[in-house]
């Protein structure tokens, strides 16, 4: 009887995950055009050919873009430079004029826009207008938030904005555990905001944004997974994602590494030392798929370059297409194909 109950709840979880992916996928396909599909296929084929030839060829333009609404953040998470206020790059807010100019340039080939890199997007006062602008140009939009700003006004705006996916970071199911990683966070506020969004979305009979609850599994919160799953089910969030945590100095271990190594990017290798679970290969689809931009328009290779140490170009005075085909990008991709361990940010990356 017990095992039947467990099997049935697993089946329900799988069913709701498939349903959510289906709804998200349908929305994504609705925004696709022939031009975007051809662009994607060109990127894919040039990615494979580049590995074969050991030479970077890029035939398309970015199909995804992450852009940072702001570097400001209300929390102080220990593995995040926004939280630690440890950036060497300037901090600030993405301006609408720059954002709209970029969107106008990329709307023909961009299939997914993630309005997030570092910081808390809802702190940018023009954030919702930006989402709305991208949506009106036929681009699928998503964002990530710590959900401290989901009051009545923001929830109404979110529902009107056209946002398709909202990822909420919540890494504990009690305040005591939650604030160990989300330092300065208020779990009750997060949960109230989520509850409000789910209920208002239901009242508005809308399917979007899809709400994804993201939980970074650490040594401090792994014992709460069971309670978390029950809570997520009760809250009717659309998807629960259990994520592994990136740790900067993992070689000597960390309290953040969970004991269940299924949720860890690292494995012990003896004598108190740790290594990446997966040996990095000299390839990276992300370098062919899309770009990441900081609030002030610096294009960087990917979201691991949090402090913008590899600037490929500046959107303030160049188009994304020109930056994408620049010599800086070429050299970065070339190094990646030759020996990725020579690039510092790529060494601790599981891509
Ligand atoms: S860190 Fe390097 S390997 Fe990882 S996603 Fe970025 S470019 Fe690719």
Short mmCIF file of C-alpha atoms and ligand atoms in Angstrom, two decimals:
data_model
loop_
_atom_site.label_atom_id
_atom_site.label_comp_id
_atom_site.label_asym_id
_atom_site.label_seq_id
_atom_site.Cartn_x
_atom_site.Cartn_y
_atom_site.Cartn_z
CA UNK A 1 0.00 0.00 0.00
CA UNK A 2 2.83 2.35 0.98
CA UNK A 3 4.86 1.58 -2.14
CA UNK A 4 1.73 2.06 -4.27
CA UNK A 5 1.32 5.52 -2.67
CA UNK A 6 4.95 6.40 -3.38
CA UNK A 7 4.71 5.18 -6.98
CA UNK A 8 1.52 7.12 -7.53
CA UNK A 9 2.98 10.36 -6.13
CA UNK A 10 6.09 9.89 -8.34
CA UNK A 11 3.82 9.38 -11.31
CA UNK A 12 1.94 12.58 -10.45
CA UNK A 13 5.22 14.48 -10.15
CA UNK A 14 6.37 13.19 -13.55
CA UNK A 15 2.98 13.98 -15.08
CA UNK A 16 3.00 17.56 -13.78
CA UNK A 17 6.58 18.07 -14.98
CA UNK A 18 5.71 16.80 -18.46
CA UNK A 19 2.57 18.97 -18.50
CA UNK A 20 4.56 22.07 -17.52
CA UNK A 21 7.25 21.41 -20.12
CA UNK A 22 4.54 20.90 -22.72
CA UNK A 23 2.82 24.22 -21.90
CA UNK A 24 6.16 26.08 -21.82
CA UNK A 25 7.26 24.37 -25.03
CA UNK A 26 4.02 25.30 -26.81
CA UNK A 27 4.48 28.97 -25.85
CA UNK A 28 8.09 28.81 -27.01
CA UNK A 29 7.11 27.31 -30.39
CA UNK A 30 4.44 29.95 -30.87
CA UNK A 31 7.18 32.59 -30.93
CA UNK A 32 9.32 30.69 -33.41
CA UNK A 33 9.62 31.86 -37.01
CA UNK A 34 11.25 30.18 -39.99
CA UNK A 35 14.14 32.62 -39.71
CA UNK A 36 14.74 31.67 -36.06
CA UNK A 37 14.61 27.94 -36.85
CA UNK A 38 17.06 28.29 -39.75
CA UNK A 39 19.34 30.38 -37.56
CA UNK A 40 19.28 27.69 -34.86
CA UNK A 41 20.09 24.95 -37.37
CA UNK A 42 22.99 26.97 -38.73
CA UNK A 43 24.38 27.42 -35.22
CA UNK A 44 24.00 23.72 -34.45
CA UNK A 45 25.69 22.57 -37.62
CA UNK A 46 28.56 25.03 -37.30
CA UNK A 47 29.05 23.94 -33.67
CA UNK A 48 29.48 20.30 -34.71
CA UNK A 49 31.63 21.16 -37.71
CA UNK A 50 33.89 23.32 -35.53
CA UNK A 51 34.63 20.35 -33.29
CA UNK A 52 35.35 18.19 -36.27
CA UNK A 53 37.70 20.72 -37.83
CA UNK A 54 39.04 22.01 -34.50
CA UNK A 55 38.44 25.48 -35.82
CA UNK A 56 35.64 27.86 -34.74
CA UNK A 57 33.04 28.41 -37.46
CA UNK A 58 29.84 30.25 -36.55
CA UNK A 59 27.10 30.42 -39.15
CA UNK A 60 24.20 31.93 -37.23
CA UNK A 61 23.47 34.72 -34.77
CA UNK A 62 22.70 34.24 -31.05
CA UNK A 63 19.49 32.30 -30.50
CA UNK A 64 19.47 33.14 -26.77
CA UNK A 65 20.49 36.19 -24.80
CA UNK A 66 20.72 36.79 -21.06
CA UNK A 67 20.68 40.42 -20.12
CA UNK A 68 21.15 41.86 -16.67
CA UNK A 69 18.44 44.29 -15.47
CA UNK A 70 20.67 45.27 -12.54
CA UNK A 71 23.61 44.17 -10.41
CA UNK A 72 21.89 45.43 -7.25
CA UNK A 73 20.58 42.85 -4.86
CA UNK A 74 18.71 42.93 -1.58
CA UNK A 75 20.35 39.69 -0.33
CA UNK A 76 23.89 38.62 0.57
CA UNK A 77 24.28 35.07 -0.72
CA UNK A 78 27.75 33.67 0.02
CA UNK A 79 28.61 32.28 -3.45
CA UNK A 80 27.35 35.29 -5.39
CA UNK A 81 29.38 38.44 -6.21
CA UNK A 82 26.22 40.56 -6.21
CA UNK A 83 25.41 39.38 -2.72
CA UNK A 84 28.99 39.79 -1.50
CA UNK A 85 29.32 43.20 -3.20
CA UNK A 86 32.60 41.89 -4.58
CA UNK A 87 32.36 42.97 -8.23
CA UNK A 88 35.30 44.78 -9.72
CA UNK A 89 33.03 45.89 -12.59
CA UNK A 90 30.68 48.84 -12.08
CA UNK A 91 27.21 48.20 -10.68
CA UNK A 92 24.06 49.84 -11.99
CA UNK A 93 20.72 49.55 -13.80
CA UNK A 94 20.09 48.58 -17.42
CA UNK A 95 18.61 51.58 -19.27
CA UNK A 96 15.51 51.16 -21.42
CA UNK A 97 16.99 52.90 -24.47
CA UNK A 98 19.92 50.48 -24.62
CA UNK A 99 17.64 47.51 -24.00
CA UNK A 100 15.17 48.48 -26.73
CA UNK A 101 17.95 49.13 -29.22
CA UNK A 102 19.35 45.65 -28.59
CA UNK A 103 15.92 44.01 -28.85
CA UNK A 104 15.23 45.78 -32.14
CA UNK A 105 18.52 44.42 -33.49
CA UNK A 106 18.03 40.82 -32.37
CA UNK A 107 14.28 40.22 -32.68
CA UNK A 108 14.66 38.40 -36.03
CA UNK A 109 16.92 35.64 -34.70
CA UNK A 110 16.50 35.58 -30.91
CA UNK A 111 14.25 32.78 -29.65
CA UNK A 112 14.73 33.16 -25.88
CA UNK A 113 15.53 36.19 -23.74
CA UNK A 114 16.45 35.61 -20.11
CA UNK A 115 16.23 38.89 -18.22
CA UNK A 116 18.74 37.95 -15.60
CA UNK A 117 22.46 37.59 -15.07
CA UNK A 118 23.43 38.92 -11.64
CA UNK A 119 21.38 40.93 -9.14
CA UNK A 120 17.65 41.05 -8.45
CA UNK A 121 15.76 42.05 -11.63
CA UNK A 122 12.73 43.50 -9.81
CA UNK A 123 14.96 46.24 -8.37
CA UNK A 124 15.12 47.84 -11.81
CA UNK A 125 12.10 50.19 -11.87
CA UNK A 126 11.64 49.68 -15.67
CA UNK A 127 11.95 45.90 -15.52
CA UNK A 128 8.34 45.05 -16.37
CA UNK A 129 8.30 47.51 -19.29
CA UNK A 130 11.39 45.76 -20.67
CA UNK A 131 9.73 42.34 -20.46
CA UNK A 132 6.69 43.76 -22.17
CA UNK A 133 8.77 45.34 -24.92
CA UNK A 134 10.58 42.07 -25.72
CA UNK A 135 7.29 40.15 -25.65
CA UNK A 136 5.72 42.64 -28.06
CA UNK A 137 8.60 41.94 -30.46
CA UNK A 138 7.81 38.22 -30.47
CA UNK A 139 10.51 37.00 -28.08
CA UNK A 140 9.95 34.35 -25.41
CA UNK A 141 10.96 35.87 -22.05
CA UNK A 142 12.01 34.46 -18.69
CA UNK A 143 13.63 35.76 -15.52
CA UNK A 144 14.99 34.62 -12.15
CA UNK A 145 14.16 36.27 -8.86
CA UNK A 146 14.54 35.84 -5.13
CA UNK A 147 10.83 36.76 -4.95
CA UNK A 148 11.05 39.47 -2.32
CA UNK A 149 9.18 41.91 -4.53
CA UNK A 150 6.02 40.01 -5.42
CA UNK A 151 3.53 42.37 -3.82
CA UNK A 152 0.07 43.09 -5.29
CA UNK A 153 1.28 45.79 -7.68
CA UNK A 154 4.17 43.72 -9.06
CA UNK A 155 2.02 40.59 -9.42
CA UNK A 156 -0.51 42.54 -11.49
CA UNK A 157 2.31 43.88 -13.65
CA UNK A 158 3.90 40.46 -14.05
CA UNK A 159 0.60 39.01 -15.26
CA UNK A 160 0.19 41.80 -17.80
CA UNK A 161 3.80 41.83 -18.96
CA UNK A 162 3.79 38.77 -21.21
CA UNK A 163 6.53 37.10 -19.13
CA UNK A 164 6.54 33.40 -19.93
CA UNK A 165 8.68 31.91 -17.19
CA UNK A 166 9.47 33.05 -13.67
CA UNK A 167 12.18 31.15 -11.81
CA UNK A 168 12.03 31.63 -8.05
CA UNK A 169 15.09 30.80 -5.96
CA UNK A 170 14.14 29.36 -2.61
CA UNK A 171 16.71 27.21 -0.88
CA UNK A 172 15.12 26.27 2.41
CA UNK A 173 11.72 25.49 3.79
CA UNK A 174 12.26 27.06 7.22
CA UNK A 175 13.58 30.58 7.84
CA UNK A 176 16.56 29.23 9.76
CA UNK A 177 17.75 27.04 6.87
CA UNK A 178 16.69 29.45 4.12
CA UNK A 179 18.75 32.32 5.49
CA UNK A 180 21.90 30.24 5.77
CA UNK A 181 22.37 30.67 2.03
CA UNK A 182 19.92 33.50 1.21
CA UNK A 183 21.50 35.76 3.80
CA UNK A 184 19.18 38.65 4.67
CA UNK A 185 16.19 36.92 3.04
CA UNK A 186 12.71 36.56 4.46
CA UNK A 187 11.15 33.21 3.64
CA UNK A 188 7.65 34.26 4.63
CA UNK A 189 7.78 37.11 2.14
CA UNK A 190 8.89 34.76 -0.63
CA UNK A 191 6.15 32.26 0.13
CA UNK A 192 3.45 34.94 0.40
CA UNK A 193 4.55 36.42 -2.92
CA UNK A 194 4.45 33.05 -4.61
CA UNK A 195 1.05 32.26 -3.16
CA UNK A 196 -0.30 35.57 -4.41
CA UNK A 197 1.09 35.06 -7.89
CA UNK A 198 -0.34 31.54 -8.19
CA UNK A 199 -3.75 32.67 -6.97
CA UNK A 200 -3.92 35.83 -9.13
CA UNK A 201 -2.78 33.91 -12.18
CA UNK A 202 -5.58 31.42 -11.50
CA UNK A 203 -8.15 34.21 -11.14
CA UNK A 204 -6.97 35.75 -14.40
CA UNK A 205 -7.26 32.29 -16.03
CA UNK A 206 -3.74 32.64 -17.38
CA UNK A 207 -1.16 29.93 -17.89
CA UNK A 208 1.77 32.34 -17.76
CA UNK A 209 4.25 33.00 -16.39
CA UNK A 210 5.07 29.37 -15.69
CA UNK A 211 6.39 29.31 -12.13
CA UNK A 212 9.54 27.30 -11.56
CA UNK A 213 10.72 26.85 -8.00
CA UNK A 214 14.48 26.45 -7.97
CA UNK A 215 16.21 24.92 -4.98
CA UNK A 216 20.01 24.85 -4.78
CA UNK A 217 20.75 21.67 -2.86
CA UNK A 218 23.50 22.22 -0.28
CA UNK A 219 24.81 20.41 2.78
CA UNK A 220 22.70 22.79 4.86
CA UNK A 221 19.31 22.16 3.29
CA UNK A 222 19.37 18.67 1.78
CA UNK A 223 17.45 17.24 4.75
CA UNK A 224 14.49 19.43 3.76
CA UNK A 225 13.92 17.96 0.31
CA UNK A 226 10.93 15.89 1.37
CA UNK A 227 9.21 18.85 3.06
CA UNK A 228 10.06 21.03 0.08
CA UNK A 229 8.41 18.66 -2.39
CA UNK A 230 5.22 18.57 -0.32
CA UNK A 231 5.18 22.35 -0.03
CA UNK A 232 5.73 22.85 -3.77
CA UNK A 233 2.88 20.47 -4.52
CA UNK A 234 0.55 22.22 -2.11
CA UNK A 235 1.52 25.61 -3.56
CA UNK A 236 0.82 24.34 -7.08
CA UNK A 237 4.03 25.72 -8.54
CA UNK A 238 4.44 24.41 -12.07
CA UNK A 239 7.86 22.88 -11.68
CA UNK A 240 10.37 22.17 -8.96
CA UNK A 241 14.01 22.17 -10.04
CA UNK A 242 16.65 20.76 -7.71
CA UNK A 243 19.96 22.30 -8.72
CA UNK A 244 23.56 21.59 -7.86
CA UNK A 245 25.53 24.50 -6.39
CA UNK A 246 28.61 26.00 -8.00
CA UNK A 247 31.32 26.52 -5.40
CA UNK A 248 34.29 28.72 -6.21
CA UNK A 249 36.88 27.09 -3.92
CA UNK A 250 35.76 23.51 -3.97
CA UNK A 251 39.21 21.82 -3.96
CA UNK A 252 39.36 21.58 -0.17
CA UNK A 253 35.66 20.84 0.22
CA UNK A 254 32.87 23.05 1.55
CA UNK A 255 29.88 22.85 3.91
CA UNK A 256 27.79 23.66 0.88
CA UNK A 257 28.56 20.31 -0.78
CA UNK A 258 25.67 17.97 0.09
CA UNK A 259 26.30 14.48 1.45
CA UNK A 260 24.09 13.08 -1.33
CA UNK A 261 26.61 13.42 -4.16
CA UNK A 262 23.79 13.01 -6.65
CA UNK A 263 23.20 16.73 -5.97
CA UNK A 264 26.87 17.71 -6.13
CA UNK A 265 29.08 18.86 -9.00
CA UNK A 266 32.10 17.65 -7.04
CA UNK A 267 33.41 14.34 -5.74
CA UNK A 268 35.99 13.56 -3.07
CA UNK A 269 39.30 12.34 -4.50
CA UNK A 270 41.06 11.49 -1.23
CA UNK A 271 43.11 13.32 1.38
CA UNK A 272 40.36 15.88 1.91
CA UNK A 273 40.51 17.01 -1.71
CA UNK A 274 37.62 17.43 -4.15
CA UNK A 275 37.41 17.48 -7.94
CA UNK A 276 34.79 18.18 -10.60
CA UNK A 277 32.58 15.14 -11.08
CA UNK A 278 32.58 15.48 -14.83
CA UNK A 279 35.88 15.95 -16.61
CA UNK A 280 35.52 19.08 -18.76
CA UNK A 281 35.66 18.48 -22.51
CA UNK A 282 37.06 20.96 -24.98
CA UNK A 283 33.70 22.03 -26.28
CA UNK A 284 30.83 24.24 -25.19
CA UNK A 285 27.51 24.63 -26.97
CA UNK A 286 26.84 27.83 -25.07
CA UNK A 287 29.56 29.57 -27.06
CA UNK A 288 27.57 28.87 -30.22
CA UNK A 289 24.11 29.23 -28.76
CA UNK A 290 23.98 32.67 -27.21
CA UNK A 291 25.48 35.55 -25.33
CA UNK A 292 25.24 37.23 -21.95
CA UNK A 293 25.19 41.00 -21.45
CA UNK A 294 25.81 43.08 -18.34
CA UNK A 295 23.54 46.01 -17.40
CA UNK A 296 25.92 48.46 -19.13
CA UNK A 297 26.08 46.48 -22.37
CA UNK A 298 29.27 44.46 -22.02
CA UNK A 299 28.93 41.15 -23.83
CA UNK A 300 30.57 38.26 -22.00
CA UNK A 301 30.81 34.59 -23.03
CA UNK A 302 28.43 33.09 -20.50
CA UNK A 303 26.91 33.47 -17.05
CA UNK A 304 30.04 32.03 -15.38
CA UNK A 305 31.88 35.23 -16.23
CA UNK A 306 30.17 37.08 -13.41
CA UNK A 307 32.76 39.81 -13.11
CA UNK A 308 33.05 40.37 -16.89
CA UNK A 309 36.69 39.40 -17.23
CA UNK A 310 36.26 38.37 -20.89
CA UNK A 311 34.49 41.26 -22.58
CA UNK A 312 33.75 40.40 -26.22
CA UNK A 313 32.38 43.82 -27.10
CA UNK A 314 30.15 46.69 -25.98
CA UNK A 315 26.50 46.95 -27.03
CA UNK A 316 26.65 50.70 -26.45
CA UNK A 317 28.64 51.11 -29.65
CA UNK A 318 28.44 47.78 -31.51
CA UNK A 319 25.62 45.49 -32.62
CA UNK A 320 25.35 42.06 -31.02
CA UNK A 321 25.83 40.49 -34.48
CA UNK A 322 29.12 42.37 -34.95
CA UNK A 323 30.34 41.35 -31.49
CA UNK A 324 29.26 37.72 -32.14
CA UNK A 325 31.51 37.58 -35.19
CA UNK A 326 34.39 39.54 -33.62
CA UNK A 327 37.99 38.46 -33.28
CA UNK A 328 37.61 38.34 -29.47
CA UNK A 329 34.81 35.75 -29.76
CA UNK A 330 36.80 33.84 -32.39
CA UNK A 331 39.85 33.65 -30.14
CA UNK A 332 37.80 32.63 -27.11
CA UNK A 333 36.09 29.82 -29.04
CA UNK A 334 39.44 28.77 -30.50
CA UNK A 335 41.01 28.50 -27.04
CA UNK A 336 37.99 26.59 -25.82
CA UNK A 337 38.34 24.02 -28.61
CA UNK A 338 42.09 23.73 -28.07
CA UNK A 339 42.25 23.53 -24.26
CA UNK A 340 39.44 24.79 -22.11
CA UNK A 341 41.41 24.45 -18.87
CA UNK A 342 43.46 27.48 -19.95
CA UNK A 343 40.37 29.68 -19.47
CA UNK A 344 39.85 30.29 -15.77
CA UNK A 345 36.04 30.52 -15.81
CA UNK A 346 35.79 27.26 -17.80
CA UNK A 347 37.73 25.21 -15.27
CA UNK A 348 34.93 25.05 -12.69
CA UNK A 349 32.14 24.69 -15.24
CA UNK A 350 30.04 21.59 -15.80
CA UNK A 351 28.74 22.64 -19.23
S1 LIG B 1 32.50 28.70 -18.42
FE1 LIG B 1 33.43 28.13 -20.36
S2 LIG B 1 32.75 26.03 -20.74
FE2 LIG B 1 31.43 26.92 -19.16
S3 LIG B 1 29.67 27.72 -20.27
FE3 LIG B 1 31.12 29.38 -20.02
S4 LIG B 1 32.35 29.33 -21.89
FE4 LIG B 1 31.30 27.39 -21.74
#
